[in-house]
Coordinates of C-alpha atoms and ligand atoms in Angstrom, one line a residue:
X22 CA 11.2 1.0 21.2
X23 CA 13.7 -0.7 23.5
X24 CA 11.7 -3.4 23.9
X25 CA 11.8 -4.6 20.2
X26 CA 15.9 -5.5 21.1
X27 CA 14.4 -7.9 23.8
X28 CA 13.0 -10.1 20.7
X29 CA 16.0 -9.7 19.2
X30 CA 18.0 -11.2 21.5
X31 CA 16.2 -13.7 21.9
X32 CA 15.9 -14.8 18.1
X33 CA 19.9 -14.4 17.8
X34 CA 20.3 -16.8 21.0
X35 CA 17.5 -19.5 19.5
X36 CA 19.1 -19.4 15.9
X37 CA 23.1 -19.3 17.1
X38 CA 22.7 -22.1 19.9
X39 CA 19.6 -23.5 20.4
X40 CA 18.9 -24.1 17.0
X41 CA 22.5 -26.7 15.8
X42 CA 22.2 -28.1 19.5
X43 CA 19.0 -29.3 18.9
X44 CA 19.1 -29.9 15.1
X45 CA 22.4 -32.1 16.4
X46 CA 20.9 -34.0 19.0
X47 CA 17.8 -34.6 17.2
X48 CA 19.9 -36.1 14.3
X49 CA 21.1 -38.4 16.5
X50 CA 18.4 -39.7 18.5
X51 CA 16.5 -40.1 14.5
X52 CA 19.8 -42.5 13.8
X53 CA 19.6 -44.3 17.2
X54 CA 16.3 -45.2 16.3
X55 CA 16.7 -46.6 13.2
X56 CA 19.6 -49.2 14.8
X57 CA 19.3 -52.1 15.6
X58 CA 19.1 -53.3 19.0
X59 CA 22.8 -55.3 20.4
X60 CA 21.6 -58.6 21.8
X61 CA 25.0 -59.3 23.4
X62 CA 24.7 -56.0 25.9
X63 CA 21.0 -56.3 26.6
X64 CA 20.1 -53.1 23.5
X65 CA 22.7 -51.4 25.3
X66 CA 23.4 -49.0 22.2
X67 CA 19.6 -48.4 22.7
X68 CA 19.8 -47.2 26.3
X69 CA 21.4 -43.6 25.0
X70 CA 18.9 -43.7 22.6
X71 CA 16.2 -43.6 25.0
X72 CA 18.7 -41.1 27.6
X73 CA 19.5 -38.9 23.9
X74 CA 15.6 -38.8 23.6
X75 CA 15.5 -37.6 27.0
X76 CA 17.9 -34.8 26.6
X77 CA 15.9 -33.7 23.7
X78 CA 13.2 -33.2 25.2
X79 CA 14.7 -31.8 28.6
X80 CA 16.5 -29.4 26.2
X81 CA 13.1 -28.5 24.1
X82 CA 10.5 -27.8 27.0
X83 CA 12.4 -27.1 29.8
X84 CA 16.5 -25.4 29.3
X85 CA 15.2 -23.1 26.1
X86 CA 11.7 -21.6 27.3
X87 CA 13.4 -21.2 30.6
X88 CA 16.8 -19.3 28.9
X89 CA 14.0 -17.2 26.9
X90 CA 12.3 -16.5 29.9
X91 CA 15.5 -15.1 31.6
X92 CA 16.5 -13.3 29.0
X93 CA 13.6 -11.8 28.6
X94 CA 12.7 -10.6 32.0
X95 CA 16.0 -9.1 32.6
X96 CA 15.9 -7.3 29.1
X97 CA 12.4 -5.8 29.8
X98 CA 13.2 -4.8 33.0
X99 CA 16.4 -2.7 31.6
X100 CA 14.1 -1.5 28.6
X101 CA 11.3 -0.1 31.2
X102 CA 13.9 1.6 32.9
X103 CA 15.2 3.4 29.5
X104 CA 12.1 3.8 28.1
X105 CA 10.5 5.8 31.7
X106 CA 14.0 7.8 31.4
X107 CA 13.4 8.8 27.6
X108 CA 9.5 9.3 28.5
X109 CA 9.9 11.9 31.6
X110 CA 12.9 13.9 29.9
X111 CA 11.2 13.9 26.6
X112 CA 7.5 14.7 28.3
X113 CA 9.5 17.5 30.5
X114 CA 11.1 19.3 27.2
X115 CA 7.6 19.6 25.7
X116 CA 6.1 20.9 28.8
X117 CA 8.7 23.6 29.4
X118 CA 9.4 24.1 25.8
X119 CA 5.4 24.6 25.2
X120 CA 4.6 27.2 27.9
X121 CA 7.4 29.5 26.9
X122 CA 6.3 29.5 23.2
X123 CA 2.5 29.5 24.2
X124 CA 2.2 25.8 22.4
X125 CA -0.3 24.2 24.2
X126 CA -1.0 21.4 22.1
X127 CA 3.2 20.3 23.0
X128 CA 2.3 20.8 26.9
X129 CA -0.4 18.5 26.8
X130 CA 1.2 16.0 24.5
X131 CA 4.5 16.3 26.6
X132 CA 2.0 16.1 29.8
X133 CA 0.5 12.8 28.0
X134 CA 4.0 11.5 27.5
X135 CA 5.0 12.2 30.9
X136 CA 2.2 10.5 33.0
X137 CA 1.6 7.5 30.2
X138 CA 5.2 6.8 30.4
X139 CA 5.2 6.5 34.1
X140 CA 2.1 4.6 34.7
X141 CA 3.3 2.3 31.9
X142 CA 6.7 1.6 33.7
X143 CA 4.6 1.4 37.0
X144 CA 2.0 -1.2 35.4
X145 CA 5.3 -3.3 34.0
X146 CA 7.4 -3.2 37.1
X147 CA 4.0 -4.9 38.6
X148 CA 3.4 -7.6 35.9
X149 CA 7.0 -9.1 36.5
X150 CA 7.2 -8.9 39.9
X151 CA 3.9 -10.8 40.0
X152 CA 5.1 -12.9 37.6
X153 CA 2.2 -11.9 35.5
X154 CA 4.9 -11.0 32.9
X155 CA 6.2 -14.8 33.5
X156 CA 3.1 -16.2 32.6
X157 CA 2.1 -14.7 29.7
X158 CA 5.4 -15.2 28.3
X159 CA 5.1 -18.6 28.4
X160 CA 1.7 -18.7 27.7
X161 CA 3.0 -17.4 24.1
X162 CA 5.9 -19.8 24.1
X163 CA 2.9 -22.6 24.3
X164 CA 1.2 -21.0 21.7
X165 CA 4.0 -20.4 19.4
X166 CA 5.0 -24.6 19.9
X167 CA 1.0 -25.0 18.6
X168 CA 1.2 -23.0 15.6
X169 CA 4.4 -24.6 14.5
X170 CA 3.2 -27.6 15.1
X171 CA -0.7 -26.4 13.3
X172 CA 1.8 -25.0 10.5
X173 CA 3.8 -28.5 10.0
X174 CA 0.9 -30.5 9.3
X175 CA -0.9 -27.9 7.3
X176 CA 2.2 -28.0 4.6
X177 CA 2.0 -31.5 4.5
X178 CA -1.2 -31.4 3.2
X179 CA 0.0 -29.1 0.3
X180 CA 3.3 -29.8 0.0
X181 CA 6.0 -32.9 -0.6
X182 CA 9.3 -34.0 -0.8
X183 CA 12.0 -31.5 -1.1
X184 CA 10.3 -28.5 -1.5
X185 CA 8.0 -29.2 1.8
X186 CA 11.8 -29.3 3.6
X187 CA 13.0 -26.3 2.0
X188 CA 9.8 -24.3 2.8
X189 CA 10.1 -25.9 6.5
X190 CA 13.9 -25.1 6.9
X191 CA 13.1 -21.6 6.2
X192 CA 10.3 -21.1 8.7
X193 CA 12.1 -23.3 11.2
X194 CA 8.9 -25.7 11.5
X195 CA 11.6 -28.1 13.2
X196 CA 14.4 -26.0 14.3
X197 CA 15.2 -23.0 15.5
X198 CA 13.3 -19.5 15.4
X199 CA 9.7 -20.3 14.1
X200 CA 8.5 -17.3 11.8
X201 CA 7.7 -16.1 8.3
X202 CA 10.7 -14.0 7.5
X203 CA 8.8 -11.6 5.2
X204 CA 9.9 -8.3 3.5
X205 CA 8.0 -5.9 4.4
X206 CA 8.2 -2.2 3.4
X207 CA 7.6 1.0 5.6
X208 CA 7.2 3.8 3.1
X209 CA 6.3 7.5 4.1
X210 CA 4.8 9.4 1.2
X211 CA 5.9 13.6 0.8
X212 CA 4.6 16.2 -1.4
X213 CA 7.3 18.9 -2.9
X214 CA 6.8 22.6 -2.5
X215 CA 8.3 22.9 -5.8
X216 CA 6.3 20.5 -7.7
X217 CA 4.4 22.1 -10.8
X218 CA 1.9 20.6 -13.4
X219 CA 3.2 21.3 -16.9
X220 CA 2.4 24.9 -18.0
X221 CA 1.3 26.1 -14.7
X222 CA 3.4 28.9 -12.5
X223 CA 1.9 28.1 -9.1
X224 CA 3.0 25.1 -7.1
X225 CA 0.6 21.9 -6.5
X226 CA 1.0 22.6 -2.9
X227 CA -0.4 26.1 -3.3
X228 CA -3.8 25.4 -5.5
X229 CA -4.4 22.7 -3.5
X230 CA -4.2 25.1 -0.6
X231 CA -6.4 27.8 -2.3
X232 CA -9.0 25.4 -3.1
X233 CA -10.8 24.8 0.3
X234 CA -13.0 21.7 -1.0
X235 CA -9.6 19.9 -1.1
X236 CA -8.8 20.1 3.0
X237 CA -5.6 20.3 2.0
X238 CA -4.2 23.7 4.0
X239 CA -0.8 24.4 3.9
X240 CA -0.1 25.0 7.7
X241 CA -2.1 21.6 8.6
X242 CA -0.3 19.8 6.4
X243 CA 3.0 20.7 8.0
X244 CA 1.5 20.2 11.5
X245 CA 2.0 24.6 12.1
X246 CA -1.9 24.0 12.8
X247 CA -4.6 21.3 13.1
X248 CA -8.1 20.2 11.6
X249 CA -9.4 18.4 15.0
X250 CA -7.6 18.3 18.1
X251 CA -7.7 14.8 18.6
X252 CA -6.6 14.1 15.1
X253 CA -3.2 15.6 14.8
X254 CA -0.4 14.0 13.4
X255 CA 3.2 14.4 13.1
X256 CA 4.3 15.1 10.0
X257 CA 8.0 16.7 9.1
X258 CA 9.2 19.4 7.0
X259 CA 12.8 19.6 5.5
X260 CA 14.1 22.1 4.1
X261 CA 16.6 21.9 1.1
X262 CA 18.4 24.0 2.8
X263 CA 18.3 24.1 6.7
X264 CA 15.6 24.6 8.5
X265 CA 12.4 25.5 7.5
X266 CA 10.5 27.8 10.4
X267 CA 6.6 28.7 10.4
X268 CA 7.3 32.2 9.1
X269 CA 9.5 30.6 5.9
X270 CA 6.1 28.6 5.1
X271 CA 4.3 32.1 5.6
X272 CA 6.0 33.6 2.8
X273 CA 6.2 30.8 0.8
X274 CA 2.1 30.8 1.2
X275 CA 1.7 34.9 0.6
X276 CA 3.8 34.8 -2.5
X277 CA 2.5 31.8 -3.9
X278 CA 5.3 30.2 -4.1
X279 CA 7.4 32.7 -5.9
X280 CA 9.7 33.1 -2.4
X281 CA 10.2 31.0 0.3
X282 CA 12.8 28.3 1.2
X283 CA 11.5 24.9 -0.8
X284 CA 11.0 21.8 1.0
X285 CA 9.6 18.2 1.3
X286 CA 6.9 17.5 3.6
X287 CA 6.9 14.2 5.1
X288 CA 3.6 12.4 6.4
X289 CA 5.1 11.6 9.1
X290 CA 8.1 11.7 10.9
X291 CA 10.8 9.1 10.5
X292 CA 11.1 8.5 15.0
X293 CA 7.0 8.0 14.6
X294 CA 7.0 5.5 12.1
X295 CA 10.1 3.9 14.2
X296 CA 7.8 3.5 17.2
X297 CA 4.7 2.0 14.8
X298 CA 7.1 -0.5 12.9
X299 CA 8.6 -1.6 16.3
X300 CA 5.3 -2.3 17.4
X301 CA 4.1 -4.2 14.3
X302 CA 6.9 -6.5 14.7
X303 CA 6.9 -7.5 18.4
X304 CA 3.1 -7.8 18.2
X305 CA 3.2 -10.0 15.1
X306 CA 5.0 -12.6 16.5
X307 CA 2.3 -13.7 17.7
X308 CA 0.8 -14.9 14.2
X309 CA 4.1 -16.2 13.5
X310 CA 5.4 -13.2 11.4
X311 CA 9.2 -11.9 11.2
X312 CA 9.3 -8.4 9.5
X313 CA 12.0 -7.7 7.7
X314 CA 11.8 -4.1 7.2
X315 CA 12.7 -1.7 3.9
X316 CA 12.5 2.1 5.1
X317 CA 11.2 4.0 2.4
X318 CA 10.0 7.2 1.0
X319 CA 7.7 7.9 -2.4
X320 CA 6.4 11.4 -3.3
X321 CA 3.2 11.8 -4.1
X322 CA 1.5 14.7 -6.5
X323 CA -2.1 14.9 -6.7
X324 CA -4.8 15.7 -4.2
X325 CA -6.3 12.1 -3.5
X326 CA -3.1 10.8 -2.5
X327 CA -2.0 13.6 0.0
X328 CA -6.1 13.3 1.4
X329 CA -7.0 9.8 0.9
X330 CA -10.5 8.9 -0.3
X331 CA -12.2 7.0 2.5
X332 CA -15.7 4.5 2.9
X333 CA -17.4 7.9 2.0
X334 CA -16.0 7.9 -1.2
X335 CA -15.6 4.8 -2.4
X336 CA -12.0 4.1 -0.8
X337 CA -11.5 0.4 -1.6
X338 CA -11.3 1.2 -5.4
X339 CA -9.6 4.3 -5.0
X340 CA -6.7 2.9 -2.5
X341 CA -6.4 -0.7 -5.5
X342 CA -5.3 2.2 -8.0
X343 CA -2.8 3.8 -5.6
X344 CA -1.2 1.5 -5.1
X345 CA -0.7 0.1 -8.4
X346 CA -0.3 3.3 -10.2
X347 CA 1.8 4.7 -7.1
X348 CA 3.6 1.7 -5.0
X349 CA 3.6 -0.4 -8.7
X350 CA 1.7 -3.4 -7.2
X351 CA 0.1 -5.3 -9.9
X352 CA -3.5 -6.2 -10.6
X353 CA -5.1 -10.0 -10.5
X354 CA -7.0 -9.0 -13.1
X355 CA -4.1 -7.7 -15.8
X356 CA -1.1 -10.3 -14.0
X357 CA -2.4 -12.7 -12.0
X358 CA 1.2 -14.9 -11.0
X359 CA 2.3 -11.0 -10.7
X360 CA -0.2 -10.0 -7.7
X361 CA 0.2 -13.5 -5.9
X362 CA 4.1 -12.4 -6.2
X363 CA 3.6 -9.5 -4.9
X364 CA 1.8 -10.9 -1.9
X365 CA 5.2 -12.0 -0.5
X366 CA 6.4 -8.1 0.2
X367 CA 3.9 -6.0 2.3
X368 CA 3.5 -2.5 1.2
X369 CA 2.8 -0.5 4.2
X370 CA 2.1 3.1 3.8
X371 CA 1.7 5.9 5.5
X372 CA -0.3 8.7 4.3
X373 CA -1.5 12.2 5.6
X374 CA -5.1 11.7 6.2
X375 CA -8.3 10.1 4.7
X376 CA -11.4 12.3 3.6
X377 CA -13.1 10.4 6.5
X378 CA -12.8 9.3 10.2
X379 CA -10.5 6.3 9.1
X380 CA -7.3 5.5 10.7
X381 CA -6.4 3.1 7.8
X382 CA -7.1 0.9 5.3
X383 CA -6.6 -2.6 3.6
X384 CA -7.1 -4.4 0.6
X385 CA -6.2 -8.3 0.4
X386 CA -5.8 -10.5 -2.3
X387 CA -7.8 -12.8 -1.9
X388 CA -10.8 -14.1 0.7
X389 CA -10.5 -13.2 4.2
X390 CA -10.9 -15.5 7.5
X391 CA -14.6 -13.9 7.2
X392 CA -17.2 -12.5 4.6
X393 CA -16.5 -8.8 5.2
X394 CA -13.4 -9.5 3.7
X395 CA -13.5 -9.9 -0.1
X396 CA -11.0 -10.3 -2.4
X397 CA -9.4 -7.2 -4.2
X398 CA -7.4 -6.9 -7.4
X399 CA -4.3 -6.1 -5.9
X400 CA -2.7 -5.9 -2.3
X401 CA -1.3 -3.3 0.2
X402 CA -2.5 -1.2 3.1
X403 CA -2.4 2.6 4.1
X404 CA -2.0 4.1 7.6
X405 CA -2.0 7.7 8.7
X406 CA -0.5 9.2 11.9
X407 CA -2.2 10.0 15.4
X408 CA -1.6 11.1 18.7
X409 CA -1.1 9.6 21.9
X410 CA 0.8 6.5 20.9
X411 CA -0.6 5.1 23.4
X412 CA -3.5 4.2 21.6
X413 CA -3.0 5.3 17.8
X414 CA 0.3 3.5 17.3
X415 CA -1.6 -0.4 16.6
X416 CA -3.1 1.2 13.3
X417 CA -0.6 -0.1 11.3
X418 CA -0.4 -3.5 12.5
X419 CA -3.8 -4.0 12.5
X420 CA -4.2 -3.1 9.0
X421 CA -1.1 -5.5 8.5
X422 CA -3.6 -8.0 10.3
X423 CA -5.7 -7.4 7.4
X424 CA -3.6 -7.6 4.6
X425 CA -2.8 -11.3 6.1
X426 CA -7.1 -11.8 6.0
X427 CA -8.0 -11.2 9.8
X428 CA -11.6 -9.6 10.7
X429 CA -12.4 -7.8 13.2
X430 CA -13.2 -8.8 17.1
X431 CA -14.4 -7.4 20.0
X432 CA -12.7 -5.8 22.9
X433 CA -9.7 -3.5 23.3
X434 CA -7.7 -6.1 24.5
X435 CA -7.3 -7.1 20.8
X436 CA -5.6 -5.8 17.8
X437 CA -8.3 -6.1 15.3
X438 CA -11.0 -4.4 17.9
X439 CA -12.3 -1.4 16.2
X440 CA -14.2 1.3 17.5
X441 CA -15.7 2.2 14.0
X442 CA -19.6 2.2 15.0
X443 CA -20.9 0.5 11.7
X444 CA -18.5 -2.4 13.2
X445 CA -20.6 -2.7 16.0
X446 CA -18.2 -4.4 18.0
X447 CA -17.9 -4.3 22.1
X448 CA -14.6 -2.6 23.6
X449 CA -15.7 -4.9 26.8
X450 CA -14.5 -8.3 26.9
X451 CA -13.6 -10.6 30.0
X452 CA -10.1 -11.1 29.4
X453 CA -9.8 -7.4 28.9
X454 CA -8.5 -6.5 32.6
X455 CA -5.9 -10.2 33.1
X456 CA -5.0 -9.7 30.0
X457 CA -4.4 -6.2 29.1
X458 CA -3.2 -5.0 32.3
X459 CA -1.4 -8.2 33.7
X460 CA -0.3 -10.7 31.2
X461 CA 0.5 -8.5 28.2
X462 CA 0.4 -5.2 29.4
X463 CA -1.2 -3.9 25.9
X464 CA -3.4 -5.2 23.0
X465 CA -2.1 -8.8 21.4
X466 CA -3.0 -11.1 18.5
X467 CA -4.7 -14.4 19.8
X468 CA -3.8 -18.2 18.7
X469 CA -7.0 -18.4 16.1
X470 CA -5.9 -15.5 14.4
X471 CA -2.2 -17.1 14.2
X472 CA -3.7 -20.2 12.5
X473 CA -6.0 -18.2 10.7
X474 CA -3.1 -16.3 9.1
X475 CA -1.5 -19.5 8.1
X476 CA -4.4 -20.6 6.5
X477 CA -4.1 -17.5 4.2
X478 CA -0.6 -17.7 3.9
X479 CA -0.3 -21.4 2.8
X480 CA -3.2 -21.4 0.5
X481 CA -2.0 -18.2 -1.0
X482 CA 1.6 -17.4 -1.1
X483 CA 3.6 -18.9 -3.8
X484 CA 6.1 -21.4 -2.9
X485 CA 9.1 -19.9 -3.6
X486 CA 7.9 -16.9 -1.5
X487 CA 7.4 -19.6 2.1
X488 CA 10.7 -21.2 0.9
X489 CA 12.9 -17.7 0.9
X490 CA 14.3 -16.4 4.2
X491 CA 13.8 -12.1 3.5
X492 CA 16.8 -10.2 5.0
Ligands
ZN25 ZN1 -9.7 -2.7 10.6

C-alpha cells in the first residue's frame, strides 16, 4: 500500500517542476530556432540556441530520470520498512488471536502474512542494494519515453490541429506526467438481510440460503465458514446497529429472519479492495494508465449476481446484462455513441464468487489485440476476492488489462499469465527469475502490451474522452 505514495510523489514532482521548466525552456529553444542568425556577432544569438538545446536535453535524460530515481529509492526503501512493520504486527495478531479462539484458518493466513511480508522486505532490501531496483526503474523510464513517443505519432495519424494539442496536453505527450487520466470506479456489491420480494415474509438472503442448488449459504457468505480452503475471501458484515457476531447471524438464520440484528454484507472488505486498487494503479503505469478512482458500493438482489454465472454457464452474456441492467452501462446494440462513452469510465466490480473456478471476468467493447477477444455489446469487468494477496491481489488489474483489449501470455512473470488450463499457457518463461525476483520484484505489464493498449484506446475512445484530464 505504501508504495502506491512513492508514484505519487513522483507524478506531483514531474507535473509541479519538471513539467513548466521544461515546457519553458522548450519554448524557448522552439523561438531560437526560428531567428535569424546575427551576421555582425558571428550567429551569436544562435550560440544559446544551441547551449538552450543543450540544457534541454541535459534536463530531459539526465537531471529528471536521475531526481525520479532518487526519489524513488529512498521512498521504497521507507515504504519496505512500514510495510514489514504493518506485515509482522498484523501476521502476529492473527496468529495469537487464532489459537485462543481455535481459528485456524486466521493462524495460517496471519502465518502467510508474517513470512510473505518478511521475505518480501528481504527480497526488496536486495534488489536496491544491487541496484536491481535501479535498473528496472529506469528500464521503465525508457520505456515510458517510447510509448509517449509511439503515442505522439499514432495521434497524428488520427488526429489534427487543435484538438490533436488538446488531446496531447492532456496526456502530457510533450510535457510533463505522461498517462491516461481515466475515471475509473471501484464498486463492491452487498446484499441486505432485510431485502424481501413483494408479497413474500422470508428474506432473499434466507431462501437463497434454504435452496442448496443456489451455493449461496448464509455463513459462507459472511466469511463465518468456507466452500474451499483455498478459495476464501474476505467479505464484511455491518450491522445497522453495532456489531454483528456469528451467533447474531445464527439467530437471524433459525428464525428466518424474523429476529436477528439486520445488516449489509459486503463482498469484500473496504482495506482488501484498498490493497487491489493500489496495485492496479502502480502496475498500470506501465501501459500508460493514471486511475483516478470513485469508491463505490451497489446492492445487489437476486441470486446470479451474489454467485456469478461463469464459462460453465454461459458467463459472457450473463455478465453484458449485469452490468447494464445493474452498473447502467449501455449496449452498442440499443446506443452505440452511448457504449463508446462509456468506454471512458471503467466499471470495476467486485463480486462474491462465480459458479465456476474463475477469478474474474471481462467484456470489451470492441476487438481485442488478439482473436480470443471479440467484441461485446457493452463494457466492464467483475472480480471476486482471494487469499494470500500475494498472489490473488493482480485479478483485478488483469481483468482491467482486458477491458483495455490485452490477451493472455505466458509466464508468471506477467499480468495477463493465467493458469486456467483451457489457456494452455506456460507459468515458465526466461525472464521469469531477473525479472520477477530482481528487476520488479512482482508480476509487470511489458512495452507491447503498452502500445497495444494505445492501439485500442486511440482507435476506440471518443475524443473528448483522450482530451479530458479525470480527477
Ligand atoms: Zn484473463
Amino acid at each position: 500500500m505504501a508504495h502506491e505514495v512513492c508514484n505519487d510523489i513522483n507524478e506531483w514532482i514531474t507535473e509541479n517542476v519538471w513539467q513548466p521548466v521544461e515546457s519553458w525552456v522548450g519554448r524557448y529553444v522552439e523561438k531560437c530556432q526560428e531567428q535569424d542568425c546575427d551576421w555582425w556577432c558571428a550567429c551569436c544569438n544562435k550560440w544559446f540556441c544551441w547551449l538552450a538545446w543543450v540544457v534541454e536535453k541535459v534536463i530531459e535524460w539526465v537531471l529528471v530520470p536521475i531526481t525520479k530515481l532518487v526519489v524513488h529509492t529512498v521512498c521504497e526503501i521507507v515504504a519496505d520498512v512500514i510495510d514489514l512493520i504493518v506485515n509482522v504486527f498484523v501476521g502476529l495478531w492473527d496468529i495469537v488471536v487464532g489459537i485462543f479462539t481455535w481459528d485456524w484458518a486466521r493462524v495460517w493466513d496471519g502465518l502467510v502474512q508474517l513470512v510473505g511480508g518478511v521475505i518480501t522486505f528481504v527480497v526488496d532490501i536486495f534488489r536496491i542494494a544491487t541496484f536491481g531496483d535501479a535498473i528496472g526503474f529506469l528500464s521503465d523510464w525508457v520505456s515510458q519515453e517510447r510509448l509517449r513517443s509511439y503515442v505522439r505519432d499514432k495521434l497524428k495519424e488520427k488526429y489534427r490541429g487543435d484538438e490533436l494539442q488538446a488531446i496531447k496536453d492532456a496526456l502530457g505527450v510533450d510535457y510533463g506526467e505522461f498517462g491516461f487520466r481515466i475515471a475509473t470506479r471501484a464498486i463492491r456489491t452487498f446484499v441486505r438481510s432485510d431485502f424481501r420480494l413483494p408479497g413474500s415474509d422470508v428474506p432473499e438472503l434466507i431462501r437463497w440460503h434454504e435452496n442448496a442448488g443456489l451455493r449461496l449459504n448464509l455463513k459462507e457468505l459472511c466469511g463465518y465458514d468456507y466452500e474451499e480452503f483455498w478459495r476464501r475471501f474476505r467479505p464484511e458484515v455491518v450491522g445497522d446497529n453495532g456489531d454483528v457476531s456469528e451467533s447474531d447471524v445464527d439467530d437471524y438464520i433459525n428464525s428466518r429472519g424474523a429476529s436477528g440484528p439486520t445488516f449489509s454484507i459486503f463482498c469484500m472488505d473496504e482495506g482488501t479492495l484498498g490493497t487491489k486498487i493500489s496495485t492496479a494503479s502502480e502496475k498500470a503505469r506501465a501501459l500508460g494508465l493514471l486511475f483516478r478512482w470513485r469508491k463505490e458500493t451497489i446492492q445487489v438482489t437476486r441470486p446470479e449476481h451474489v454467485r456469478q454465472k461463469g464459462f460453465d454457464q454461459n458467463g459472457v452474456t450473463a455478465l453484458v446484462g449485469f452490468l447494464n441492467t445493474v452498473i447502467g452501462r449501455r449496449l452498442k446494440s440499443v446506443d452505440p455513441a452511448g457504449a463508446t462513452a462509456d468506454l471512458c469510465n471503467v466499471p470495476t466490480v467486485g463480486v462474491f464468487r462465480y459458479t465456476d473456478k474463475l477469478n474474474g471476468l471481462t467484456v470489451n467493447l470492441q476487438q481485442g489485440a488478439c482473436d480470443g477477444l471479440t467484441p461485446n455489446d457493452d463494457s466492464g469487468l467483475t472480480f471476486m476476492d482471494r487469499l494470500p494477496d500475494i498472489v490473488w491481489k493482480y485479478v483485478q488489474v488483469h481483468e482491467m488489462g482486458h477491458y483495455f483489449g490485452l490477451c493472455h501470455v505466458d509466464g508468471v512473470n506477467r499480468i495477463m499469465f493465467t493458469a486456467a488450463a483451457d489457456e494452455n499457457k506456460s507459468a515458465w518463461d526466461w525472464w521469469l527469475i531477473p525479472d520477477y525476483l530482481y528487476l520488479h520484484g512482482g508480476p509487470v505489464f511489458v512495452f507491447e502490451e503498452a502500445t497495444q493498449v494505445w492501439d485500442y484506446i486511440i482507435a476506440n475512445f471518443t475524443a473528448d474522452c483522450l482530451r479530458t484530464r479525470a480527477k
